[in-house]
Coordinates of C-alpha atoms and ligand atoms in Angstrom, one line a residue:
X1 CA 18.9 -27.0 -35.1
X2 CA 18.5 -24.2 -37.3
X3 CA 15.4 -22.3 -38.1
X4 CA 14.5 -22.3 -41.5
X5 CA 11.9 -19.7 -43.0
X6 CA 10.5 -19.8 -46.6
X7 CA 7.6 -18.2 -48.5
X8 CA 5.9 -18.6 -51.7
X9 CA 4.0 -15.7 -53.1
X10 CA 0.2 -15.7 -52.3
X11 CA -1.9 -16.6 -55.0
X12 CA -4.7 -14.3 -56.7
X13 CA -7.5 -16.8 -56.9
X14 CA -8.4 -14.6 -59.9
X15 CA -8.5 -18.0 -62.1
X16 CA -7.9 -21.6 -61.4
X17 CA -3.8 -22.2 -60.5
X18 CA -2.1 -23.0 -63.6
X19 CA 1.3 -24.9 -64.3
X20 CA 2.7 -21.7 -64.6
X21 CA 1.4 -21.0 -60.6
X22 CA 2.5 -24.5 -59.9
X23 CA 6.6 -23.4 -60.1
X24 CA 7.0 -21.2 -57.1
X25 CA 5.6 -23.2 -55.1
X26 CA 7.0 -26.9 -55.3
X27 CA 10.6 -25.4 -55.9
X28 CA 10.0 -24.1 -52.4
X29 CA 8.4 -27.0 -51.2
X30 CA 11.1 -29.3 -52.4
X31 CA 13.9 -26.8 -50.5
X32 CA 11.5 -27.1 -47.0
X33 CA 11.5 -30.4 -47.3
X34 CA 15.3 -30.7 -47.8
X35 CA 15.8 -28.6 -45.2
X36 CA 13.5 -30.7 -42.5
X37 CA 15.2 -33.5 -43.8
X38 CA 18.5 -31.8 -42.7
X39 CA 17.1 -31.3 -39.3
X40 CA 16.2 -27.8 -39.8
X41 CA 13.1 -26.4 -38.1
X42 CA 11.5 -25.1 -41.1
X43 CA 8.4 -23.2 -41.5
X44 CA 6.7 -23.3 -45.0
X45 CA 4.8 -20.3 -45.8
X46 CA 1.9 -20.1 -48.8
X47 CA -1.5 -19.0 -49.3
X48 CA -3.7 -16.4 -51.2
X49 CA -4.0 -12.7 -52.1
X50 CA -7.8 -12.3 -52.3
X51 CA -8.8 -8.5 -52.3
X52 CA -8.5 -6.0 -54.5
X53 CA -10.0 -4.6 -57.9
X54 CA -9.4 -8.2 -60.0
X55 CA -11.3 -10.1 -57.7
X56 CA -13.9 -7.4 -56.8
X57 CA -14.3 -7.6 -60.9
X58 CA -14.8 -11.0 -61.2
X59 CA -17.0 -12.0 -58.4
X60 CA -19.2 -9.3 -59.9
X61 CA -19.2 -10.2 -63.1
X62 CA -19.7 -13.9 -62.0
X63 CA -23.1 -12.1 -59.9
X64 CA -21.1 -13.7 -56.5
X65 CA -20.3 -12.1 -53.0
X66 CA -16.8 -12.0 -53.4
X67 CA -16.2 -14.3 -50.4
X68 CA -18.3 -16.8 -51.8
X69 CA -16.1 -16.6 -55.2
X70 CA -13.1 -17.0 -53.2
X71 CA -14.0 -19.8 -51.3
X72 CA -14.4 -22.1 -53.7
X73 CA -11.4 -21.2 -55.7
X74 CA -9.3 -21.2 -52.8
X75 CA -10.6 -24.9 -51.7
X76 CA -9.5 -25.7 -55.1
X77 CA -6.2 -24.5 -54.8
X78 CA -5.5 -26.2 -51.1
X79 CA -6.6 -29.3 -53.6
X80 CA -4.4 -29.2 -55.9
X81 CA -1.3 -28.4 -53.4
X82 CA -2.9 -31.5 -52.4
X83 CA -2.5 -32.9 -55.3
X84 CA 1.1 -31.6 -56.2
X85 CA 2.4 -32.6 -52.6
X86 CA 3.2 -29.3 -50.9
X87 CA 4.3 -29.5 -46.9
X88 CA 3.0 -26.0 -46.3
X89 CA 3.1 -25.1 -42.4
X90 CA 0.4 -22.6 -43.0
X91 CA -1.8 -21.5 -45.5
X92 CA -2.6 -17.5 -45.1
X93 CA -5.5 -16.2 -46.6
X94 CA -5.7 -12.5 -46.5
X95 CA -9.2 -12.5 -45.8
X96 CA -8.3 -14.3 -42.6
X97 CA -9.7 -12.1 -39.0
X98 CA -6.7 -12.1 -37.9
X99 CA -4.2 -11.2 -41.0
X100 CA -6.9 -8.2 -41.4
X101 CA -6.6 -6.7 -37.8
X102 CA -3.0 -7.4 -38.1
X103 CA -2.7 -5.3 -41.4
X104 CA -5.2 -2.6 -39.9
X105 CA -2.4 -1.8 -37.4
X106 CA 0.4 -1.9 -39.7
X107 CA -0.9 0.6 -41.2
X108 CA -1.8 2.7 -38.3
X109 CA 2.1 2.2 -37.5
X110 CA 3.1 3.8 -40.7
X111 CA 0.8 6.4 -40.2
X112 CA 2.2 7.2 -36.8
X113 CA 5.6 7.0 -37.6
X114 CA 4.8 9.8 -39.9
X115 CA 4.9 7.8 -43.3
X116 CA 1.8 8.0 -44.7
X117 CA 0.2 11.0 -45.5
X118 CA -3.0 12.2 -47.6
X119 CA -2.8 13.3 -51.1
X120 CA -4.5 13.4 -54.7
X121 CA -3.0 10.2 -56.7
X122 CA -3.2 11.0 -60.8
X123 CA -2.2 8.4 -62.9
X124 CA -2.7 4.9 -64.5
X125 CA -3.3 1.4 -62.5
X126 CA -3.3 -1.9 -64.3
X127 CA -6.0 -4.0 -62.7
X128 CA -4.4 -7.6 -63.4
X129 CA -1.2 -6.7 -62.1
X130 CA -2.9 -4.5 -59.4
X131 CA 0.4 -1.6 -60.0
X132 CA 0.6 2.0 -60.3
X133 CA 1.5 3.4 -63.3
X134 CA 2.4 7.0 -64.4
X135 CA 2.6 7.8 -68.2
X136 CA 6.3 7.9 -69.1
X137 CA 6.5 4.3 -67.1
X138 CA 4.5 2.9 -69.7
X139 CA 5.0 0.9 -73.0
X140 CA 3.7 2.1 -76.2
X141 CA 0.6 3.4 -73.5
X142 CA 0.3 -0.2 -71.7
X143 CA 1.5 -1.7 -68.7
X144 CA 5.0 -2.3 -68.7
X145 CA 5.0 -5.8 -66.5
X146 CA 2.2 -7.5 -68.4
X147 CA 1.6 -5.7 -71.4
X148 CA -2.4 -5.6 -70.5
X149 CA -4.5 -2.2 -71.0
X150 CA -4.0 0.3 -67.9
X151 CA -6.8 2.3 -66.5
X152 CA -7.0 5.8 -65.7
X153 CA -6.6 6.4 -61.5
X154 CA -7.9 10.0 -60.2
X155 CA -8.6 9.6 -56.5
X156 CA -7.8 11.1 -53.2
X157 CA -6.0 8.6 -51.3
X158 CA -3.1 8.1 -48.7
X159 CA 0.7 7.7 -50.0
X160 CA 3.3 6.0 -48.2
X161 CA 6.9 7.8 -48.1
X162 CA 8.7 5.4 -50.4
X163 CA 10.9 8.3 -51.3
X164 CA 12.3 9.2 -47.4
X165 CA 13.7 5.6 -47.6
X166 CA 16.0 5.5 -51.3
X167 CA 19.6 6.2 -49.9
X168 CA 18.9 2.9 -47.1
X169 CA 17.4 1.2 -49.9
X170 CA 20.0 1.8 -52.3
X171 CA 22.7 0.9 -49.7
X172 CA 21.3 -2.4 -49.2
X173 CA 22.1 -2.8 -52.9
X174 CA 25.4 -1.4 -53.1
X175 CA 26.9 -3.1 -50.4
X176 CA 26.5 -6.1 -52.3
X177 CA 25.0 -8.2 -49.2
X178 CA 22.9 -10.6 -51.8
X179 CA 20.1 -9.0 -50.6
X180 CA 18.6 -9.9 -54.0
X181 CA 19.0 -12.4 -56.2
X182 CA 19.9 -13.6 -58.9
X183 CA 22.5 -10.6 -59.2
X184 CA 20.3 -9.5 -62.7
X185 CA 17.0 -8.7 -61.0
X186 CA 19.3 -6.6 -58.8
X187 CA 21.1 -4.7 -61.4
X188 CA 17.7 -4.4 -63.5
X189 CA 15.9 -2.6 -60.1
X190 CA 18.6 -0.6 -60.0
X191 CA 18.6 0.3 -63.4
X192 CA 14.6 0.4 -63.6
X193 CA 13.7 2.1 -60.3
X194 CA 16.1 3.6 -58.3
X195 CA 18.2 5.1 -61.0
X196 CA 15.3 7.0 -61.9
X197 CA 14.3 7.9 -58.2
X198 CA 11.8 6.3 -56.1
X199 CA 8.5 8.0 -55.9
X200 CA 5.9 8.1 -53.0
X201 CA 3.6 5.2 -53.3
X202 CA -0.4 5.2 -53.3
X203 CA -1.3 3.1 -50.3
X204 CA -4.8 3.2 -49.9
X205 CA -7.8 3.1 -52.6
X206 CA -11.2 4.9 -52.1
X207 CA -13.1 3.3 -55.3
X208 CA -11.8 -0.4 -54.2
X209 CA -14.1 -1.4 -51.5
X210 CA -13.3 -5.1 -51.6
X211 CA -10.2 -4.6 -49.2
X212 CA -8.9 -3.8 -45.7
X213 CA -10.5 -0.4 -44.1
X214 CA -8.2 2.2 -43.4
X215 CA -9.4 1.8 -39.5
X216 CA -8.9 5.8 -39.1
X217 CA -10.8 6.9 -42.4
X218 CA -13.0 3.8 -43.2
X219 CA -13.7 5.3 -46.9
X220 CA -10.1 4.1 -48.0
X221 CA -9.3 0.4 -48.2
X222 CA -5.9 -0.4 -48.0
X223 CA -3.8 -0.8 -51.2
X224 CA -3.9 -4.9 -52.3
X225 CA 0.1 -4.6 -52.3
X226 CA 0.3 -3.8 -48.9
X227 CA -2.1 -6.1 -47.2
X228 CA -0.6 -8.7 -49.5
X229 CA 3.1 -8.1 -48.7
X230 CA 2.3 -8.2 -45.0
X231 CA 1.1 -11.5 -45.2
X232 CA 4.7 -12.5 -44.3
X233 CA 4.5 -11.5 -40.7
X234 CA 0.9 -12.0 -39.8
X235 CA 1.1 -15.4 -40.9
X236 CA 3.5 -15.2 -38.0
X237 CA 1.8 -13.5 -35.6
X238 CA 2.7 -9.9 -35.8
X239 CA 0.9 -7.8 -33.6
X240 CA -1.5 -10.3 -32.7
X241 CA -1.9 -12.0 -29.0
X242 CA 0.6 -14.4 -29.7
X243 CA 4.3 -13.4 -31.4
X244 CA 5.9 -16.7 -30.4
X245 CA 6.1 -17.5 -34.1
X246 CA 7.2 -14.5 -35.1
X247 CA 9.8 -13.9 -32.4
X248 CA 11.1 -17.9 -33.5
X249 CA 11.4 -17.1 -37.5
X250 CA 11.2 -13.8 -38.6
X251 CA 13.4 -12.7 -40.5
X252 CA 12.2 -14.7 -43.5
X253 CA 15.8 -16.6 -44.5
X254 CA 14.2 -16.4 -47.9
X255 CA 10.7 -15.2 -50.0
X256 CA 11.0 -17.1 -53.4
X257 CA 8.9 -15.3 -55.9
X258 CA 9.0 -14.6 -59.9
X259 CA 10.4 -11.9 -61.2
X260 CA 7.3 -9.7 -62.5
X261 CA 6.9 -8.9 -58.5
X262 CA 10.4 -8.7 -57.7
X263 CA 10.1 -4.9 -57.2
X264 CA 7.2 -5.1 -55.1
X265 CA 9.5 -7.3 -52.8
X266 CA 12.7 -6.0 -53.0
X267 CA 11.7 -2.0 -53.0
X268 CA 8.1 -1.6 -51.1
X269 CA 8.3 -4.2 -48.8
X270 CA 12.0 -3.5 -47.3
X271 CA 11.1 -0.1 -47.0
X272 CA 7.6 -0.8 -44.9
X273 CA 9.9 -2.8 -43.0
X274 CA 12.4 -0.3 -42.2
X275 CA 9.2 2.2 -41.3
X276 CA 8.3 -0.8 -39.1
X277 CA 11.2 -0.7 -37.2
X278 CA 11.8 -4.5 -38.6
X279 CA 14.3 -6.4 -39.9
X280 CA 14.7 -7.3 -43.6
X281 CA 14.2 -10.9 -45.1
X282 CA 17.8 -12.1 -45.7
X283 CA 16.9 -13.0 -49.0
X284 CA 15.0 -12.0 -51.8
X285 CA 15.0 -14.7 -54.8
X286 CA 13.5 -13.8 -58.1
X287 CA 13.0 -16.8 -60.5
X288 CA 11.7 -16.6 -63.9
X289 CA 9.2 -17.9 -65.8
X290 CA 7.7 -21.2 -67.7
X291 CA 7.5 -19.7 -70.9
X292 CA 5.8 -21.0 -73.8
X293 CA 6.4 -19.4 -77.3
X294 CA 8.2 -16.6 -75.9
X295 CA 5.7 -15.3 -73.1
X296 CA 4.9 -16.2 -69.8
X297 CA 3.0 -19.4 -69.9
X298 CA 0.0 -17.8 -68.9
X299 CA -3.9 -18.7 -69.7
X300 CA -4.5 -14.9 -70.6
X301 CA -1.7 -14.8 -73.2
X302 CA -3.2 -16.5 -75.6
X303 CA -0.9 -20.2 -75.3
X304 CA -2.1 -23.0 -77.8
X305 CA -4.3 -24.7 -75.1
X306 CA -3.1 -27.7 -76.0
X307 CA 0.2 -26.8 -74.1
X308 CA -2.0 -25.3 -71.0
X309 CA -3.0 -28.2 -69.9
X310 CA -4.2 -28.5 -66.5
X311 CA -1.5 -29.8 -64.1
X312 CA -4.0 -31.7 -61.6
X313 CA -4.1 -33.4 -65.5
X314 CA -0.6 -34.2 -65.2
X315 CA -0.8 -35.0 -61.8
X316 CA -3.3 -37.5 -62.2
X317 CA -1.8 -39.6 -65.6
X318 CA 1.8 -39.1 -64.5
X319 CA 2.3 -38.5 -60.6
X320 CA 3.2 -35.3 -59.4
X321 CA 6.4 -36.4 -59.2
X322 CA 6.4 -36.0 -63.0
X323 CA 5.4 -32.1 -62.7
X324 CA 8.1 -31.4 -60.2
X325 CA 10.3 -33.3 -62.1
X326 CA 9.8 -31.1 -65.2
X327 CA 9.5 -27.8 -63.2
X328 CA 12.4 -28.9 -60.5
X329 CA 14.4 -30.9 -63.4
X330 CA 14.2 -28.2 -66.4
X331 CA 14.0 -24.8 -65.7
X332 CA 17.7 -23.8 -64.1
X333 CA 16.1 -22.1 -61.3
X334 CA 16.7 -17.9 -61.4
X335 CA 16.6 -18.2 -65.5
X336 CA 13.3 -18.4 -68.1
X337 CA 12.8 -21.9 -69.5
X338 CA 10.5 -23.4 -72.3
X339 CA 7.7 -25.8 -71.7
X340 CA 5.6 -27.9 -73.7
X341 CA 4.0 -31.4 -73.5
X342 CA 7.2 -32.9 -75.5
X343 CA 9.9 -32.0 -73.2
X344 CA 7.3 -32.8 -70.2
X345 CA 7.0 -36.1 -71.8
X346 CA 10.8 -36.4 -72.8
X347 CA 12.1 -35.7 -69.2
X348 CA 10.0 -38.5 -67.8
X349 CA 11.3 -40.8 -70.0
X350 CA 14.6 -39.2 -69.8
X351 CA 14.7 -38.9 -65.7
X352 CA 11.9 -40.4 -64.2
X353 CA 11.4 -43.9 -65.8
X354 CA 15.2 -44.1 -67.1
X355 CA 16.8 -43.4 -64.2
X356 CA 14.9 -42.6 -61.0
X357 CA 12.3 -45.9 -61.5
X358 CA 15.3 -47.9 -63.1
X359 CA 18.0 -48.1 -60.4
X360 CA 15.3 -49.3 -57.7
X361 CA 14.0 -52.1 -60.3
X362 CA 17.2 -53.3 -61.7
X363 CA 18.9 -52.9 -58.1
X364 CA 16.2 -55.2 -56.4
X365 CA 15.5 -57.5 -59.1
X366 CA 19.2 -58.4 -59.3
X367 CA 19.4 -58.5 -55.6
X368 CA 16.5 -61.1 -56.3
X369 CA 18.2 -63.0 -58.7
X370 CA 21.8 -63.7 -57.5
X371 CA 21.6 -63.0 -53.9
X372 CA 17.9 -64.4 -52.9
X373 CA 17.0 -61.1 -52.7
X374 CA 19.3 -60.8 -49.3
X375 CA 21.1 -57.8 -48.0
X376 CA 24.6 -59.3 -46.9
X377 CA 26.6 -57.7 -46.0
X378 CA 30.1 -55.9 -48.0
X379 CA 32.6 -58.9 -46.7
X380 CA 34.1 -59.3 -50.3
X381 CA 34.7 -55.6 -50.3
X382 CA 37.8 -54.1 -53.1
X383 CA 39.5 -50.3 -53.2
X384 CA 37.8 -49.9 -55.9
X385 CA 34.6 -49.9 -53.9
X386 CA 35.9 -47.2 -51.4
X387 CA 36.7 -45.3 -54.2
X388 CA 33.1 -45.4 -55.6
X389 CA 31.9 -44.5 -51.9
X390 CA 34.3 -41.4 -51.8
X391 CA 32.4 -40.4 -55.3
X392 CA 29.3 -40.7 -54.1
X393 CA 29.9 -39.0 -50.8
X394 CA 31.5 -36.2 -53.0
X395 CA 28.3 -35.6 -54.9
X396 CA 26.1 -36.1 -51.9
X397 CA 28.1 -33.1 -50.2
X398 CA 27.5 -31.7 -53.8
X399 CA 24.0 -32.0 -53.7
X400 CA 23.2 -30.5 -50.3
X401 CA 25.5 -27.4 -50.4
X402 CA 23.7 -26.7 -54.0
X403 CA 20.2 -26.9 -51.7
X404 CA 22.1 -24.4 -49.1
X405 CA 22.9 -22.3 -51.8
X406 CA 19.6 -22.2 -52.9
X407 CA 20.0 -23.9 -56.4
X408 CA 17.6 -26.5 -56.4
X409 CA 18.1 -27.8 -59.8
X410 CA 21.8 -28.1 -59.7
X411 CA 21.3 -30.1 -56.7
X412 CA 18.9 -32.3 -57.8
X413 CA 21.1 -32.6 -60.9
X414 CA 23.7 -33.6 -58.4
X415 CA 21.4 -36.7 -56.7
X416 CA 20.4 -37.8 -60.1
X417 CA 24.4 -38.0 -61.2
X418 CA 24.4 -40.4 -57.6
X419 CA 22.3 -42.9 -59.5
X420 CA 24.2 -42.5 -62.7
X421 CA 27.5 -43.6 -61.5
X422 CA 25.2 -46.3 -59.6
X423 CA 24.6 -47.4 -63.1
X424 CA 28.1 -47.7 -64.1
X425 CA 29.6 -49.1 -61.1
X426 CA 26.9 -51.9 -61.4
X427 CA 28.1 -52.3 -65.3
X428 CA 31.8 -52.0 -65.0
X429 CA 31.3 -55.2 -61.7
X430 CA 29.1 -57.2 -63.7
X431 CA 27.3 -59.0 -61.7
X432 CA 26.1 -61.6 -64.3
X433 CA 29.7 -62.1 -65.3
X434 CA 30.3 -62.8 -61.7
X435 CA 27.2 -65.6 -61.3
X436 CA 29.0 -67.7 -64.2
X437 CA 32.0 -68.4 -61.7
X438 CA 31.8 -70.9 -59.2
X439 CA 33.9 -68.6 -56.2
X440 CA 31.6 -65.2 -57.6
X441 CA 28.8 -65.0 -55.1
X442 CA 30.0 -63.5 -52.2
X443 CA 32.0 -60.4 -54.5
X444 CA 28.2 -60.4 -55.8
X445 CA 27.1 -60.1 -52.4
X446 CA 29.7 -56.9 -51.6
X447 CA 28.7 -55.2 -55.2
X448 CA 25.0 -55.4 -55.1
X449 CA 25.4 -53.8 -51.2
X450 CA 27.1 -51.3 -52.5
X451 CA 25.3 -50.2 -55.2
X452 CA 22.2 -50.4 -52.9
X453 CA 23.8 -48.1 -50.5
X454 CA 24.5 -45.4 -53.1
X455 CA 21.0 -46.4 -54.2
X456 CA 19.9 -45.4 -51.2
X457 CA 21.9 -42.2 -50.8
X458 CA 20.8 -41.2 -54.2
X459 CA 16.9 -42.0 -53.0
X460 CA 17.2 -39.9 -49.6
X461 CA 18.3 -36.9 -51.2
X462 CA 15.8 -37.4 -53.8
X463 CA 13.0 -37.9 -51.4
X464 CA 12.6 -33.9 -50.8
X465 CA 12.0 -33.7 -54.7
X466 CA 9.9 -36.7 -55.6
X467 CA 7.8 -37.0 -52.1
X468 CA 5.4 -39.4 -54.0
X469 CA 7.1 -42.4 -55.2
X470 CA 10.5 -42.6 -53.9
X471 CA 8.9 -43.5 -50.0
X472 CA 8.0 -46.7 -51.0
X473 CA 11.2 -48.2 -52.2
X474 CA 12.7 -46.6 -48.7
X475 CA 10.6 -48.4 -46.7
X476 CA 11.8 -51.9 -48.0
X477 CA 15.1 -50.7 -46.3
X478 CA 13.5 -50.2 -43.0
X479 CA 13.5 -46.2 -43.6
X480 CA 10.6 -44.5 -42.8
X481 CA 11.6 -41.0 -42.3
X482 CA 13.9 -39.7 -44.4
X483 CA 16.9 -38.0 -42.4
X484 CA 19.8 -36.4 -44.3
X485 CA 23.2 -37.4 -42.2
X486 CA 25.4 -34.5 -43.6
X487 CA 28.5 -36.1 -42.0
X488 CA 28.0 -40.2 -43.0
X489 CA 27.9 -41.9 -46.6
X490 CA 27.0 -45.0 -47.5
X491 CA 26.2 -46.4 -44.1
X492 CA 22.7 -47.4 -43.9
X493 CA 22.0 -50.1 -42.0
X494 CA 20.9 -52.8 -44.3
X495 CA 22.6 -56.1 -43.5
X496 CA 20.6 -58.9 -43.1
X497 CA 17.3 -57.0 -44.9
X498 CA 15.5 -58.6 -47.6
X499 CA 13.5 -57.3 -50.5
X500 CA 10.9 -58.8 -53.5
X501 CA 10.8 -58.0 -56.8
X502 CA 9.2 -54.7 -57.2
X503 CA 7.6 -52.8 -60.5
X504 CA 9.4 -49.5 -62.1
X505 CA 8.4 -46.7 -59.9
X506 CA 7.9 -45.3 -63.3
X507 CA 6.5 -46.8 -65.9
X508 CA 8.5 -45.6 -69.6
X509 CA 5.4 -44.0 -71.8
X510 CA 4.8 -44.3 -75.3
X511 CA 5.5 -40.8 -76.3
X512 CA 3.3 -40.6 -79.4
X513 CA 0.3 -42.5 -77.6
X514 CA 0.4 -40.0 -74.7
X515 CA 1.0 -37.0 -77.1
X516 CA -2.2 -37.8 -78.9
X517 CA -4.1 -38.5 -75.3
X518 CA -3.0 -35.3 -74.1
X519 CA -4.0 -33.5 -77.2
X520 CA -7.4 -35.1 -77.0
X521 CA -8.2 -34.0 -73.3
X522 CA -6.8 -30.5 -73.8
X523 CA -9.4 -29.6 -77.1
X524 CA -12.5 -31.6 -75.3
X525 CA -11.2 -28.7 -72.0
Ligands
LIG1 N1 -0.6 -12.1 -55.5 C1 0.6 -11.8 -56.0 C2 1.7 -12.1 -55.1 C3 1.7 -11.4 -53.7 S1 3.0 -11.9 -52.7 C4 2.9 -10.8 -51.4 C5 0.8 -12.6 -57.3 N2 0.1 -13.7 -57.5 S2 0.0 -14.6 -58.8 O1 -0.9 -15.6 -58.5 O2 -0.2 -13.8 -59.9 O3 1.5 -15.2 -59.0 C6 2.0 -16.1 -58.0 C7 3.3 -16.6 -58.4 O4 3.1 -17.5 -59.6 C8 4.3 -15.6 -58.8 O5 5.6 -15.8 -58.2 C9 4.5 -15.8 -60.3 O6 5.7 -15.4 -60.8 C10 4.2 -17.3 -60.5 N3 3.9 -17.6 -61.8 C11 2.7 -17.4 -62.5 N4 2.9 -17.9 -63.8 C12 4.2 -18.3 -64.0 C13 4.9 -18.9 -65.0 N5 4.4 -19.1 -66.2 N6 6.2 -19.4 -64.7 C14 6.7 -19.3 -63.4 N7 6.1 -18.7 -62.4 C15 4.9 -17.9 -62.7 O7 1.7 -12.2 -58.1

């Protein structure tokens, strides 16, 4: 069994989650649960980035203690992972005791180990993005990551030696280890960043007092960045009474996040690492964005809102089988990809009702209707049916070296393709051709086991994508948790079960109805 670590970002509850938020986070939670379906021992990191100037901001304009703010927005997030069906192992928050005495010492580490030293920091900070700035990094005079008004920053504080660490950082680049990927964010840090040389970083704030106390000069709070990116290790333990979990997964195999933070990941956080003495995540993957219009699908960037609508929305009227669908499904993981109610509404149609619901209903309901609804057995068996099981054991292997390689939508592709040739194997045997001949039952018999056993293949890989709906159908085979046998095809033990006629697992919508009903509940938002 192989460990298996994976970590979302952590969330600013600066707003509540939108769709946009939603990405990260049940791409990952589709590759854990691939991966414990593969037998890995998997550990599913998420949670949320609460200090800093943007919430310290908003709980004060709301007139609320900031832990009260953050409370309630964070119970609403844990809702709608809920909601969204995320397998999270743990939820950090970096308010948490023990994530703050953790990050206390971190820093007292660095300050040890003689990176981190007092100094005068001069320059411009963007509060939403919560980054550093100086003037020739900026575009026409705003910030360059989310285009957003900057702030002036003049304030004694403590700097981390960022700089010391370039040629090991560099390397990691150069050797061309996949340290980073896809290979563009790699080429654009070393374009952006390094090509330009790496400058000390402004660790610690002294007019932010809604964050971690530097323990040794209590007027400094730590810099949000920091505290945030060590989240990754004290969720494990690190320097806390108990390191079992951290001595079990760290290294991370793999921190998913979008690419406007890539460089906080694949720059400051390697290099606190190496000051740490740790080693590196094997993988950094940056994927992009839901985009809408051009921009980041975004509430603060002005998106028609009937396009932002709320995906507990979707989950609710569609399943949230339907939103990962669409975020899984559409957007080719590592690359930008539009969204808007019609393709959300297309690709359920398209995927969810046309072919995911489909196979189970038509499968069954034949299995009803010429075989009594009896699984039994494959004794009229042809070649030709060997030679289906060889394609469908070919895209199977397909599907799950695509989830090894970390490309979650070409392997989904992959166990969608299962159900497709399903289709056509069903339609080249015709089965209702077969019922018209007096000697056709028991080929019937062999065909509809067949079919149901790529079914079945097609619904287990599935499973880790769609955790709402497929279950059900899985259990009329007498499966109850899904397993992923990397070595076996088509050899589920189904003789002898029998099924009743069951209803789509997705009903087809009526685009234009739902189009209207969608724009009604977005302008009454
Ligand atoms: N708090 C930091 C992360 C610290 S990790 C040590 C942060 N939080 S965030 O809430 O702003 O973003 C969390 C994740 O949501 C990021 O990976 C971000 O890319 C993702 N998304 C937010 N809007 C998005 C889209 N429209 N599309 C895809 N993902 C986007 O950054």
């Amino acid at each position: 069994m192989s460990k298996f670590y994976i970590t979302t970002p952590i969330y600013y509850p600066s707003n509540k989650l939108t769709l946009g938020n939603c990405y990260t986070t049940a791409l990952c939670d589709a590759i854990a649960r691939f991966h414990r379906a593969l037998g890995d021992d998997v550990f599913f990191l998420t949670g949320t980035d609460e200090h800093g100037q943007k919430i310290e901001k908003i709980a004060t304009a709301k007139g609320m203690k900031e832990i009260d703010y953050l409370d309630e927005i964070v119970a609403d997030t844990k809702d709608l992972w809920k909601l969204l069906n995320i397998s999270y192992d743990k939820f950090i928050r970096t308010t948490d005791d023990y994530h703050v005495k953790a990050v206390q010492k971190i820093f007292n580490k660095l300050y040890e180990n003689g990176d981190i030293y007092k100094s005068t920091y001069k320059g411009k900070y963007c509060v939403p993005c919560e980054s550093f700035w100086s003037e020739d990094q900026l575009v026409d005079g705003k910030c360059p990551d989310c285009g957003r008004e900057v702030v002036d920053a003049d304030e004694e504080c403590y700097f981390f030696k960022l700089s010391k660490y370039e040629d090991r950082l560099k390397k990691l680049y150069q050797e061309g280890k996949n340290f980073l990927l896809p290979e563009s964010r790699a080429n654009e840090m070393i374009n952006n960043f390094f090509n330009k040389g790496l400058k000390d970083l402004c660790v610690s704030r002294k007019t932010v007092k809604w964050g971690i106390p530097v323990e040794f000069d209590k007027d400094q709070t730590i810099y949000v960045w920091i505290d945030a990116l060590s989240n990754y290790i004290t969720a494990l333990g690190y320097l806390s009474d108990d390191e079992t979990n951290f001595k079990k997964y760290w290294p991370a195999d793999v921190h998913v996040v979008g690419k406007e933070i890539v460089r906080f990941h694949s720059i400051i956080w390697p290099a606190i690492l190496m000051s740490l003495g740790l080693p590196l995540p094997k993988l950094i993957f940056g994927h992009g964005w839901l985009v809408y219009g051009g921009g980041k699908l975004s509430k603060s960037k002005g998106v028609d809102k009937k396009e932002m609508l709320d995906p507990r929305v979707l989950c609710a009227r569609y399943s949230s089988d339907a939103v990962r669908n669409f975020l899984i499904g559409e957007i080719s993981f590592g690359q930008d990809g539009p969204y808007s109610q019609e393709l959300f509404l297309n690709s359920f149609n398209g995927i969810l009702a046309n072919k995911v619901g489909n196979i189970s209903s038509r499968l069954i309901g034949m299995i009803c209707k010429y075989n009594d609804g009896l699984i039994n057995g494959k004794i009229h068996s042809l070649p030709e049916d060997e030679i289906f099981v060889a394609k469908i054991k070919e895209l199977k292997a397909d599907c799950i070296q695509k989830i090894k390689e970390l490309k979650p939508t070409l392997s989904y592709k992959s166990a969608l393709r299962i159900i497709d040739e399903c289709n056509t194997y069903i339609d080249v045997n015709k089965p209702w051709e077969l019922a018209k001949q007096d000697d056709g039952s028991q080929r019937i018999s062999a065909i509809l086991y067949y079919a149901t056993q790529a079914m079945l293949e097609a619904y287990t890989l599935l499973d880790a994508f769609l955790p709402e709906k497929i279950a059900s159908v899985l259990k009329l085979f007498g499966i109850e948790k899904v397993k992923i046998d990397e070595n076996a095809c088509c050899n589920f033990k189904i003789d002898g079960i029998k099924v009743e006629k069951i209803q789509p697992l997705f009903a087809r919508l009526d685009l234009n109805k739902e189009q209207q009903e969608l724009d009604e509940i977005a302008n009454k938002e």
